[in-house]
Amino acid sequence: MICTSIQRKDADGIWEILNSAQVEMAEIRLDLCDLDEDDIEDIFLNSDIPLVATCRIARPGNFDDETLAEGKLLKAIEAGARYADLEIEASSRMGRRIRQACGEYGTILIRSWHDFQGTPPEAILLSTLEKCRRFGGEIVKIATTATSEADCERIMGLYREAEPGTLVAFAMGQAGRESRLEALRKGAPFTYAALTESEATAPGQWSASEMRKAVYGDFRFIDPSAPIRMPSSKSFAQRAIIAAALAAGTSHLYGYSSCGDNEAAIGVARALGADVSTSGDILTITGTGARPRSMGIGTVHAGESGLTARMAIPILASIAKGPVAITGEGSLTKRPLAGAHDIMASFGVILRPDEPRKTGRKEDVTVPLTVSGPLIAGRADIDGRGGSQLISGLLAALPMEEGKSVIFVHEPRSIPYMFITMDVLRKFGIRIDSEMEGGDDFMESQEWTLCSGINFRIKGGQRYMPADFAIECDWSAAANFMAAGAIFGSVELEGLDSQSLQADISIMDILIDAGAGMSQLEGATPSTGPIRVTRAPLKAFDTGLENCPDLFPIVSVLAAFCEGESHITGVGRLRHKETDRAAAIVEMLTGMGVPAEIADDTLIINGMGLTRRILTGNLLRGGKFTSHGDHRMVMALRVASLGASSPVEIDDTACVAKSYPLFNETFGQLLLV
């Protein structure tokens, strides 16, 4: 990226520059700008673009000068500076203070060294690089002065000793002018440019407009003209639809948006005898007041929805008078319901598939199948590695039975979805107690990924009551737009709750770890304001998606545009999605020219930042790709297409109707500028 250096401006002048559409990143020279503490806080707290706080020390080692610079840098760090630039000549006392503050506030520390007289021998350059690293430099900046091509070659040789994204090295002076552009080709996360040629902060510095033309040429970035509203979460909607169908009375679900899986849940609700109508985005459901063994039901159709099918199994086993057939379509009929046979047998329920799979293994039961109850309250230990959906069905069904039930889920996966189920059921009057277990790390952090087991204690004899509430917007859909903004420009999304239980809210942490810019604007409540994501230098990341497997496709695209090698664990959760999603992701990435492989349970992706891809001619390859009928793959392919050198043709984009029928239309709102 291009970091525009700003000097000799007051607060108003800086804001005028930062609000310019042409500035993608900026360095604020706190030593050269007329800013008081309030100005510094306001700028670094409220700017949406990545900012570097720089305050050169007039006389390194002089206590008064260092104290002044330290105070300004600390103020910027505390206010949210993305980067803080500290000269390696600063005293160890000042270095410790700034390093500690950067660690506390999540600011990336740049340790810098400048030689305004010349370019020293290679040994001195290498020693300086190592010193800057040793004293906390997550990014090292080394700028020397060049008088010859040999000087430039020496300074650029440092990139052989650094991981991409961790070094900004170039030569000042007219002889070193091209090295500022070459730094980006070598893997520098950004290079510096001046507002105008007359405002250069060092000899040989390009103007920002010159640098933009040289770097980006005619590449087009995204910048939607208005905020984009996300659809309702089908995770919440499907659970609420089923719960409303079981309630005695009329429920109203606000903010509803239709999709294939939601309509499948409505179909099941109607099969249970509920009356369902839609007016705009309001779903009105008059339920049946279901009781155990109270309903004569012959068949329900789950469409292509795995959640609907799995939730229906325990519920039908509870409320139906006799056996019930569950049918489905598309990929659902090919996806084994992992562990369903044994789990349901623990509660007295028998599952008989219409056509047993060729393997003959009980765990390979698939839809269509017949559910034979009755469901019997009791205690069971369940292997959670097969996912949360059948467990969610048990949590919905067992409270209606007369006896007390206890479910212990060991090695749980998709944990947030179980708590979404509990949250929705609570709105309909169902109470379930739960307790998570884990080792010392879990007890200290309460991180879901460290949880080794969950105890659910379920009181029997409960009845569903009607409820009125707004359905949350969908973080799964939002993840695609957020990644697009982080890589290709900026987006602003409406309707999301940043305190949601949805598993895919993890995209926020992943984007922050990768270096993206993110802020939440003022809204009706502190957690529901519009979320803005902006482009920034992106670096490789490690993450686990065991609890949010739907993020895999789009997070893999994000990794393709992050400098370095990213590792994403949880691949085993992908084998039985709408397709073998793990294989589909590797096929997509390698087909686009991105090195990717699976090792054990980890997807490994070697990425490259967008700026470097443009300069080196390594944009993704276009061509014909298959979605394998998977809505998540379509969304990821569409985002990846923004960074392709030629059109990306997808064989089936209509399958997005499963979760987000308007995705392709909404994606068109990402205006290219």
XYZ file of C-alpha atoms in Angstrom:
673
model
C 0.000 0.000 0.000
C 0.937 3.657 -0.298
C 1.454 5.499 2.977
C 1.082 9.253 2.485
C 3.329 11.249 4.817
C 1.588 14.252 6.386
C 3.609 17.084 7.902
C 3.170 20.763 8.795
C -0.616 20.545 9.088
C -3.064 21.337 11.862
C -5.951 19.059 12.811
C -8.341 20.517 10.236
C -5.779 20.147 7.493
C -5.092 16.527 8.440
C -8.797 15.630 8.449
C -9.221 17.193 5.018
C -6.440 14.928 3.731
C -7.650 11.773 5.499
C -11.159 12.238 4.124
C -9.803 12.350 0.599
C -10.694 9.255 -1.400
C -7.128 9.160 -2.703
C -5.441 8.476 0.665
C -5.421 4.783 1.588
C -2.932 4.973 4.464
C -1.124 7.848 6.162
C 1.859 8.655 8.356
C 1.202 11.497 10.801
C 4.470 13.272 11.603
C 3.650 14.263 15.155
C 6.972 16.088 15.412
C 6.127 18.290 12.429
C 2.349 18.829 12.787
C 0.620 21.410 14.968
C -1.418 19.074 17.186
C -2.295 19.086 20.867
C -3.206 15.951 22.844
C -6.906 16.270 22.070
C -6.156 16.560 18.349
C -3.958 13.460 18.451
C -6.618 11.455 20.264
C -9.359 12.562 17.866
C -7.375 11.714 14.720
C -6.117 8.306 15.781
C -9.397 7.325 17.432
C -11.731 8.249 14.587
C -9.851 7.677 11.343
C -11.002 4.658 9.320
C -7.743 4.310 7.390
C -4.513 2.807 8.778
C -2.367 5.463 10.441
C 1.311 5.453 11.378
C 2.222 7.593 14.382
C 5.740 8.966 13.885
C 7.508 11.408 16.165
C 11.177 11.868 15.375
C 13.361 12.706 18.381
C 15.176 15.980 17.864
C 18.167 14.827 19.922
C 18.081 11.074 20.696
C 19.293 10.507 24.252
C 18.186 13.947 25.421
C 15.688 13.346 28.221
C 13.428 16.332 27.472
C 13.244 15.616 23.739
C 12.531 11.939 24.318
C 9.888 12.700 26.932
C 8.094 15.005 24.488
C 8.183 12.440 21.675
C 7.197 9.615 24.007
C 4.144 11.497 25.251
C 2.874 12.121 21.735
C 3.471 8.535 20.612
C 1.784 7.116 23.708
C -1.245 9.332 23.142
C -1.546 8.092 19.559
C -1.101 4.458 20.591
C -3.720 4.701 23.317
C -6.137 6.297 20.829
C -5.776 3.425 18.368
C -2.812 4.051 16.062
C -2.355 1.062 13.773
C 1.430 1.534 13.721
C 3.917 3.404 15.882
C 7.332 4.264 14.427
C 10.146 4.455 16.977
C 13.739 5.169 15.991
C 16.222 2.527 17.058
C 18.361 5.332 18.533
C 15.758 5.957 21.250
C 16.857 5.136 24.783
C 16.121 1.710 26.191
C 13.805 3.348 28.736
C 11.687 4.922 25.995
C 11.827 1.728 23.948
C 10.413 -0.319 26.817
C 7.559 2.142 27.392
C 6.549 2.245 23.725
C 6.857 -1.523 23.279
C 4.717 -2.139 26.352
C 2.038 0.284 25.129
C 1.993 -1.266 21.657
C 1.475 -4.697 23.167
C -1.294 -3.449 25.428
C -3.240 -1.593 22.734
C -2.577 -3.850 19.750
C -0.432 -1.363 17.842
C 2.197 -2.698 15.438
C 5.634 -1.395 16.377
C 7.956 -0.170 13.637
C 11.610 0.188 14.635
C 13.316 2.491 12.179
C 16.820 3.570 11.235
C 17.833 6.306 8.804
C 21.175 7.141 7.233
C 21.006 10.567 5.597
C 24.667 10.480 4.541
C 24.946 7.282 2.512
C 24.376 3.527 2.367
C 26.707 1.540 4.646
C 28.220 -1.863 3.851
C 26.026 -4.958 3.836
C 27.308 -6.144 7.216
C 26.170 -2.938 8.919
C 22.789 -3.098 7.204
C 22.266 -6.692 8.327
C 23.359 -5.849 11.856
C 20.912 -2.930 11.934
C 18.098 -5.135 10.665
C 18.750 -7.670 13.398
C 18.990 -4.954 16.078
C 15.621 -3.470 15.057
C 14.060 -6.920 15.245
C 15.661 -7.661 18.600
C 14.267 -4.487 20.083
C 10.677 -5.178 19.206
C 10.264 -4.259 15.568
C 7.337 -6.230 14.144
C 8.109 -4.200 11.047
C 11.593 -2.839 10.442
C 12.098 0.358 8.458
C 15.582 1.054 7.088
C 16.131 4.087 4.860
C 19.556 5.031 3.570
C 20.801 7.562 1.034
C 21.848 6.323 -2.393
C 24.267 7.953 -4.786
C 24.665 4.957 -7.078
C 22.944 1.832 -8.336
C 25.196 -0.240 -6.081
C 23.794 1.575 -3.024
C 20.262 0.668 -4.124
C 21.194 -2.960 -4.708
C 22.684 -3.158 -1.220
C 19.627 -1.780 0.546
C 17.238 -3.879 -1.543
C 19.304 -6.958 -0.724
C 17.855 -6.811 2.801
C 14.609 -8.282 1.491
C 16.400 -11.595 1.076
C 16.763 -11.660 4.877
C 13.189 -10.779 5.818
C 9.784 -12.390 5.608
C 7.414 -10.532 3.264
C 5.427 -7.916 5.128
C 8.013 -7.352 7.872
C 10.466 -4.936 6.202
C 10.233 -1.495 4.611
C 13.669 -0.769 3.141
C 14.512 1.787 0.461
C 17.033 4.425 -0.478
C 16.511 8.181 -0.301
C 17.843 10.620 -2.852
C 17.201 10.791 -6.585
C 19.398 7.741 -7.181
C 17.189 5.760 -4.831
C 13.865 6.969 -6.173
C 12.920 3.702 -7.896
C 13.728 1.694 -4.764
C 10.604 3.125 -3.134
C 8.479 1.377 -5.757
C 10.687 -1.708 -5.870
C 10.174 -2.131 -2.104
C 6.539 -3.071 -2.784
C 7.586 -5.662 -5.366
C 9.947 -7.185 -2.801
C 7.201 -7.575 -0.192
C 7.185 -4.341 1.823
C 3.746 -3.886 3.432
C 3.744 -0.262 2.319
C 5.935 2.481 0.905
C 5.983 6.192 1.671
C 4.849 9.009 -0.604
C 4.344 12.760 -0.231
C 1.100 14.688 -0.549
C 2.674 16.630 -3.384
C 6.169 16.781 -4.828
C 6.832 20.030 -2.942
C 5.858 18.442 0.388
C 8.309 15.533 0.299
C 9.579 14.525 3.734
C 12.831 13.146 2.299
C 14.820 13.508 -0.940
C 13.566 11.346 -3.815
C 10.109 10.778 -2.344
C 7.351 10.319 -4.918
C 4.114 12.243 -4.785
C 1.145 10.087 -3.809
C -0.542 10.612 -7.177
C 2.582 9.487 -9.060
C 2.918 6.437 -6.850
C -0.754 5.473 -7.230
C -0.455 5.569 -11.001
C 2.757 3.519 -10.963
C 1.422 0.925 -8.511
C -2.209 0.445 -9.436
C -2.492 1.543 -13.045
C -6.117 0.922 -13.997
C -6.913 -1.535 -11.177
C -10.379 -0.828 -9.788
C -11.199 -0.828 -6.077
C -14.572 -1.249 -4.382
C -16.331 1.580 -2.599
C -20.101 1.101 -2.207
C -22.034 4.359 -2.381
C -24.247 3.395 0.577
C -24.244 0.970 3.529
C -25.287 -2.597 2.665
C -27.851 -4.329 4.848
C -27.260 -7.982 5.605
C -30.009 -10.640 5.433
C -31.395 -12.308 8.544
C -29.410 -15.131 10.076
C -30.797 -18.463 8.968
C -29.234 -20.019 12.068
C -31.572 -17.917 14.204
C -34.498 -17.955 11.780
C -34.719 -21.743 11.361
C -34.587 -22.362 15.107
C -37.171 -19.654 15.773
C -39.523 -20.966 13.070
C -39.493 -24.465 14.550
C -39.888 -23.163 18.111
C -42.814 -20.931 17.074
C -44.484 -23.919 15.409
C -44.314 -25.817 18.730
C -45.731 -22.924 20.770
C -49.331 -22.480 21.887
C -50.180 -19.127 20.316
C -49.010 -16.638 17.710
C -45.416 -15.477 17.328
C -44.028 -12.639 15.207
C -40.490 -12.786 13.840
C -39.265 -9.419 12.578
C -36.503 -8.798 10.035
C -37.095 -12.111 8.269
C -35.540 -12.692 4.859
C -36.349 -15.699 2.764
C -33.874 -18.323 1.584
C -34.029 -21.989 0.694
C -33.124 -23.263 4.156
C -35.566 -20.902 5.892
C -38.350 -21.974 3.549
C -37.522 -25.604 4.356
C -38.027 -24.815 8.050
C -41.348 -23.153 7.226
C -42.343 -26.283 5.307
C -41.643 -28.399 8.382
C -43.564 -25.945 10.583
C -46.580 -26.289 8.313
C -46.229 -30.073 8.317
C -46.490 -29.885 12.104
C -49.787 -28.036 11.693
C -48.623 -24.455 12.236
C -50.122 -21.550 10.299
C -47.373 -19.429 8.688
C -47.742 -16.146 6.804
C -45.360 -13.443 5.636
C -45.915 -9.711 5.321
C -42.837 -7.834 4.184
C -40.093 -8.858 6.583
C -42.502 -10.017 9.307
C -43.109 -13.741 9.713
C -46.263 -14.619 11.652
C -46.554 -18.158 12.999
C -49.466 -19.600 14.938
C -48.171 -22.750 16.586
C -49.767 -26.018 17.585
C -49.036 -26.168 21.312
C -47.235 -29.456 20.728
C -47.158 -32.183 23.380
C -45.381 -35.533 23.429
C -47.119 -38.109 21.201
C -49.879 -35.620 20.383
C -49.647 -35.280 16.622
C -50.367 -37.503 13.667
C -47.631 -36.705 11.142
C -46.745 -38.907 8.199
C -43.996 -37.074 6.293
C -41.971 -33.874 6.532
C -39.725 -32.479 3.825
C -36.450 -30.812 4.901
C -35.465 -29.464 1.489
C -31.685 -29.197 1.327
C -31.316 -28.006 4.913
C -29.123 -30.125 7.147
C -30.138 -28.142 10.243
C -33.853 -28.553 9.534
C -33.470 -32.314 9.014
C -31.360 -32.857 12.120
C -33.543 -30.715 14.378
C -36.660 -32.463 13.074
C -35.443 -35.941 14.046
C -35.671 -35.580 17.877
C -38.685 -33.257 17.705
C -40.703 -35.681 15.569
C -39.632 -38.563 17.806
C -41.144 -36.623 20.696
C -44.408 -35.197 19.361
C -45.477 -37.705 16.688
C -47.876 -40.546 17.502
C -46.019 -42.945 15.207
C -43.144 -43.246 12.727
C -42.480 -40.205 10.503
C -40.647 -40.079 7.181
C -38.166 -37.248 6.632
C -37.384 -36.510 2.992
C -34.919 -34.115 1.416
C -33.363 -33.038 -1.832
C -30.073 -32.083 -3.466
C -26.904 -32.461 -1.448
C -28.800 -33.329 1.745
C -29.550 -36.802 0.425
C -25.826 -37.431 -0.054
C -24.588 -36.087 3.270
C -24.311 -38.649 6.086
C -25.876 -37.576 9.373
C -22.750 -38.282 11.377
C -23.414 -40.221 14.571
C -27.189 -39.742 14.325
C -28.018 -43.463 14.622
C -26.126 -43.990 17.884
C -27.075 -40.639 19.413
C -30.786 -41.164 18.863
C -30.596 -44.780 20.021
C -29.416 -43.397 23.383
C -32.882 -41.874 23.749
C -34.831 -44.859 22.436
C -35.256 -43.614 18.853
C -34.635 -45.769 15.773
C -33.595 -44.285 12.414
C -34.178 -46.328 9.278
C -32.818 -44.901 6.029
C -34.862 -45.712 2.912
C -31.724 -46.773 1.061
C -28.862 -47.845 3.364
C -25.507 -46.609 2.124
C -23.215 -49.107 0.492
C -20.790 -49.033 3.402
C -23.448 -50.580 5.621
C -22.231 -48.550 8.580
C -24.911 -47.338 10.982
C -23.249 -43.952 11.269
C -23.768 -43.383 7.560
C -27.539 -42.914 7.837
C -28.864 -40.353 5.335
C -32.106 -38.667 4.315
C -34.647 -39.929 3.311
C -35.229 -41.875 6.506
C -37.940 -42.875 8.948
C -37.932 -41.775 12.580
C -39.503 -44.201 15.048
C -39.967 -42.985 18.606
C -40.901 -42.360 21.229
C -38.134 -40.099 22.511
C -37.286 -41.119 26.065
C -35.856 -38.630 28.556
C -32.593 -39.739 30.088
C -28.844 -39.287 30.252
C -26.376 -39.705 27.416
C -22.756 -38.976 26.541
C -22.475 -37.678 22.984
C -19.447 -37.307 20.733
C -19.552 -33.684 19.612
C -17.179 -34.083 16.687
C -20.113 -34.635 14.340
C -21.359 -31.100 14.909
C -24.101 -29.319 16.795
C -27.261 -29.681 14.721
C -28.629 -32.960 16.096
C -27.714 -31.800 19.599
C -29.733 -28.631 18.929
C -32.681 -30.854 18.007
C -32.357 -32.750 21.290
C -32.209 -29.472 23.214
C -35.459 -28.460 21.503
C -37.249 -31.789 22.004
C -36.227 -33.128 25.432
C -37.750 -30.246 27.467
C -41.205 -31.393 26.293
C -40.716 -34.880 27.744
C -41.812 -35.520 31.317
C -38.500 -36.717 32.729
C -35.256 -34.910 33.432
C -32.466 -35.277 30.868
C -28.724 -34.730 31.006
C -26.555 -34.543 27.896
C -22.784 -34.493 28.161
C -21.125 -33.488 24.883
C -17.445 -34.371 24.759
C -15.054 -32.891 22.182
C -17.747 -30.412 21.105
C -17.633 -28.656 17.727
C -19.679 -25.681 16.490
C -20.223 -24.733 20.114
C -21.736 -21.281 19.400
C -24.612 -22.886 17.495
C -25.661 -24.850 20.592
C -25.843 -21.613 22.537
C -27.807 -19.970 19.728
C -30.306 -22.809 20.154
C -30.523 -22.175 23.893
C -30.895 -18.433 23.309
C -33.782 -18.904 20.851
C -35.501 -21.509 23.039
C -35.273 -19.158 26.008
C -37.306 -16.590 24.077
C -40.039 -19.224 23.735
C -40.067 -20.059 27.446
C -37.729 -23.085 27.437
C -34.991 -23.114 30.074
C -31.853 -25.268 29.865
C -28.851 -25.144 32.187
C -25.371 -25.644 30.772
C -21.815 -25.821 32.015
C -18.681 -25.840 29.895
C -15.617 -27.804 30.933
C -11.946 -27.634 30.051
C -8.408 -27.461 31.326
C -6.618 -24.594 33.017
C -6.301 -22.662 29.748
C -10.063 -22.813 29.247
C -10.835 -21.880 32.846
C -8.645 -18.801 32.493
C -9.742 -17.665 29.010
C -13.237 -19.180 28.562
C -12.349 -19.590 24.882
C -14.733 -21.927 23.064
C -11.873 -23.542 21.180
C -10.393 -24.778 24.479
C -13.645 -26.300 25.757
C -13.411 -30.096 26.148
C -17.013 -30.803 27.155
C -20.438 -29.319 27.826
C -23.053 -30.525 30.310
C -26.661 -29.711 29.438
C -29.220 -30.226 32.215
C -32.785 -30.261 30.893
C -35.898 -30.116 33.061
C -38.850 -32.018 31.608
C -42.490 -31.032 31.265
C -41.789 -27.629 29.728
C -44.064 -26.081 27.102
C -43.327 -23.636 24.302
C -44.848 -20.151 24.618
C -45.246 -17.686 21.709
C -42.699 -14.899 21.293
C -42.164 -11.678 19.340
C -38.612 -10.634 18.491
C -36.301 -9.427 15.736
C -34.086 -11.976 14.000
C -30.415 -11.047 13.951
C -28.688 -10.300 10.667
C -26.312 -12.899 9.307
C -22.584 -12.896 10.047
C -22.046 -15.774 7.590
C -23.162 -13.592 4.686
C -21.391 -10.536 6.100
C -18.037 -12.337 6.184
C -17.854 -12.261 2.386
C -18.425 -8.524 2.143
C -16.080 -7.807 5.034
C -13.270 -9.781 3.409
C -13.921 -7.961 0.130
C -13.580 -4.615 1.899
C -10.402 -5.665 3.698
C -8.726 -6.725 0.443
C -10.156 -4.468 -2.245
C -11.263 -1.160 -0.731
C -13.941 -0.569 1.861
C -17.470 -1.595 2.822
C -20.020 -0.523 5.400
C -22.541 -3.101 6.605
C -25.783 -2.538 8.495
C -27.868 -4.769 10.748
C -25.127 -6.764 12.475
C -24.785 -7.234 16.231
C -21.160 -7.243 17.370
C -22.185 -9.102 20.545
C -23.911 -11.906 18.651
C -23.615 -15.575 19.576
C -23.258 -16.475 15.897
C -20.105 -18.494 15.310
C -19.177 -16.612 12.159
C -18.714 -13.381 14.095
C -15.193 -14.828 14.377
C -14.532 -13.149 11.020
C -13.946 -9.938 12.980
C -11.071 -11.453 14.955
C -9.624 -13.062 11.834
C -9.663 -9.797 9.890
C -8.086 -7.927 12.785
C -5.373 -10.592 13.104
C -4.730 -10.227 9.366
C -4.349 -6.466 9.784
C -7.571 -5.150 8.246
C -9.078 -1.868 9.357
C -12.369 -2.169 11.224
C -14.629 0.173 13.151
C -18.195 0.233 14.416
C -20.112 3.438 13.893
C -22.752 4.858 16.208
C -26.039 2.939 16.183
C -29.229 2.425 18.169
C -27.172 0.442 20.694
C -23.391 0.228 21.146
C -23.285 -3.214 19.494
C -25.591 -2.640 16.509
C -24.084 0.336 14.698
C -22.873 -0.057 11.102
C -19.566 -1.899 10.763
C -16.967 -0.463 8.416
C -14.076 -2.531 7.063
C -11.246 -0.880 5.171
C -8.249 -2.049 3.218
C -4.903 -2.232 5.008
C -1.603 -4.126 4.625
C -2.598 -7.749 5.245
C -0.332 -10.350 6.816
C -0.561 -14.134 7.165
C -2.534 -15.480 10.101
C -3.257 -18.714 11.945
C -6.818 -19.518 12.976
C -9.049 -22.449 13.866
C -12.477 -22.775 12.267
C -13.652 -25.906 14.072
C -16.561 -23.921 15.512
C -17.346 -21.940 12.359
C -16.705 -24.156 9.306
C -18.877 -22.000 7.027
C -16.110 -19.382 7.094
C -13.572 -21.670 5.407
C -14.175 -20.631 1.765
C -14.036 -16.870 2.298
C -11.234 -17.026 4.864
C -9.181 -19.037 2.371
C -9.663 -16.239 -0.182
C -8.588 -13.711 2.444
C -5.440 -15.766 3.104
C -4.617 -15.699 -0.613
C -4.179 -11.906 -0.300
C -2.198 -11.948 2.961
C 1.600 -11.857 2.807
C 3.078 -15.135 3.988
C 1.850 -18.589 4.956
C -1.510 -18.826 6.698
C -2.722 -21.913 8.581
C -6.420 -22.697 9.052
C -7.301 -25.703 11.194
C -10.568 -27.618 11.304
C -10.542 -29.083 7.797
C -12.215 -32.266 9.049
C -15.460 -30.311 9.543
C -15.714 -29.743 5.774
C -15.907 -33.272 4.406
C -19.682 -33.564 4.522
C -20.931 -30.079 3.761
C -22.873 -29.356 0.558
C -19.789 -30.770 -1.141
C -16.369 -31.947 0.016
C -15.675 -28.315 0.764
C -12.033 -28.897 1.681
C -11.238 -30.375 -1.728
C -13.308 -27.669 -3.432
C -11.337 -24.900 -1.710
C -7.970 -26.346 -2.692
C -9.249 -26.821 -6.250
C -10.379 -23.181 -6.350
C -7.156 -21.749 -4.955
C -4.742 -23.817 -7.020
C -6.827 -23.157 -10.129
C -6.348 -19.451 -9.464
C -2.602 -19.855 -8.999
C -2.508 -19.739 -5.191
C -0.305 -22.397 -3.544
C -2.511 -24.354 -1.141
C -2.458 -27.779 0.445
C -4.024 -29.775 3.253
C -1.820 -31.341 5.912
C -3.711 -33.423 8.455
C -6.454 -31.102 9.724
C -4.870 -27.865 8.461
C -5.292 -25.877 5.260
C -2.012 -24.143 4.385
C -2.125 -21.166 2.000
C 0.791 -19.143 0.674
C -0.540 -15.659 0.078
C 0.620 -12.381 -1.402
C -0.707 -8.885 -0.733
C -2.842 -7.215 -3.370
C -0.350 -4.417 -4.045
C 2.449 -6.901 -4.605
C 0.215 -9.064 -6.803
C -0.582 -6.073 -9.006
C 3.049 -4.941 -9.319
C 4.439 -8.408 -10.012
C 1.691 -9.549 -12.362
C 0.433 -12.174 -9.911
C -3.265 -11.396 -9.789
C -5.402 -14.500 -9.478
C -6.063 -16.460 -12.647
C -9.552 -16.238 -14.065
C -11.320 -18.917 -16.065
C -14.097 -21.431 -15.572
C -14.742 -22.715 -12.044
C -17.309 -24.984 -10.478
C -19.138 -24.131 -7.288
C -19.972 -27.816 -6.744
C -23.479 -26.562 -5.995
C -22.197 -25.000 -2.751
C -23.528 -21.545 -1.888
C -20.470 -20.704 0.243
C -18.130 -21.507 -2.649
C -20.066 -19.189 -4.980
C -19.678 -16.315 -2.533
C -15.958 -16.937 -2.105
C -15.430 -17.178 -5.876
C -17.238 -13.893 -6.433
C -14.986 -12.142 -3.904
C -11.864 -13.749 -5.391
C -12.927 -12.551 -8.844
C -12.307 -8.938 -7.745
C -8.591 -9.754 -7.692
C -8.407 -11.836 -10.876
C -6.590 -10.864 -14.056
C -9.444 -12.139 -16.247
C -13.140 -12.962 -15.741
C -14.116 -15.752 -13.339
C -16.955 -17.871 -14.717
C -18.928 -19.923 -12.176
C -21.014 -22.831 -13.436
C -23.819 -22.454 -10.885
C -24.490 -19.236 -9.030
C -28.184 -19.910 -8.409
C -27.335 -22.208 -5.487
C -26.793 -19.099 -3.307
C -30.589 -19.210 -2.877
C -29.985 -21.823 -0.175
C -28.867 -19.111 2.244
C -28.893 -15.705 0.482
C -30.979 -15.447 -2.715
C -30.077 -11.774 -3.206
C -26.327 -12.303 -2.816
C -25.427 -11.819 -6.478
C -27.593 -8.711 -6.714
C -26.190 -7.261 -3.482
C -22.644 -8.084 -4.528
C -23.237 -5.833 -7.525
C -23.479 -2.900 -5.108
C -19.726 -3.146 -4.562
C -19.104 -0.358 -7.026
C -15.703 -0.378 -8.653
C -13.987 3.005 -8.645
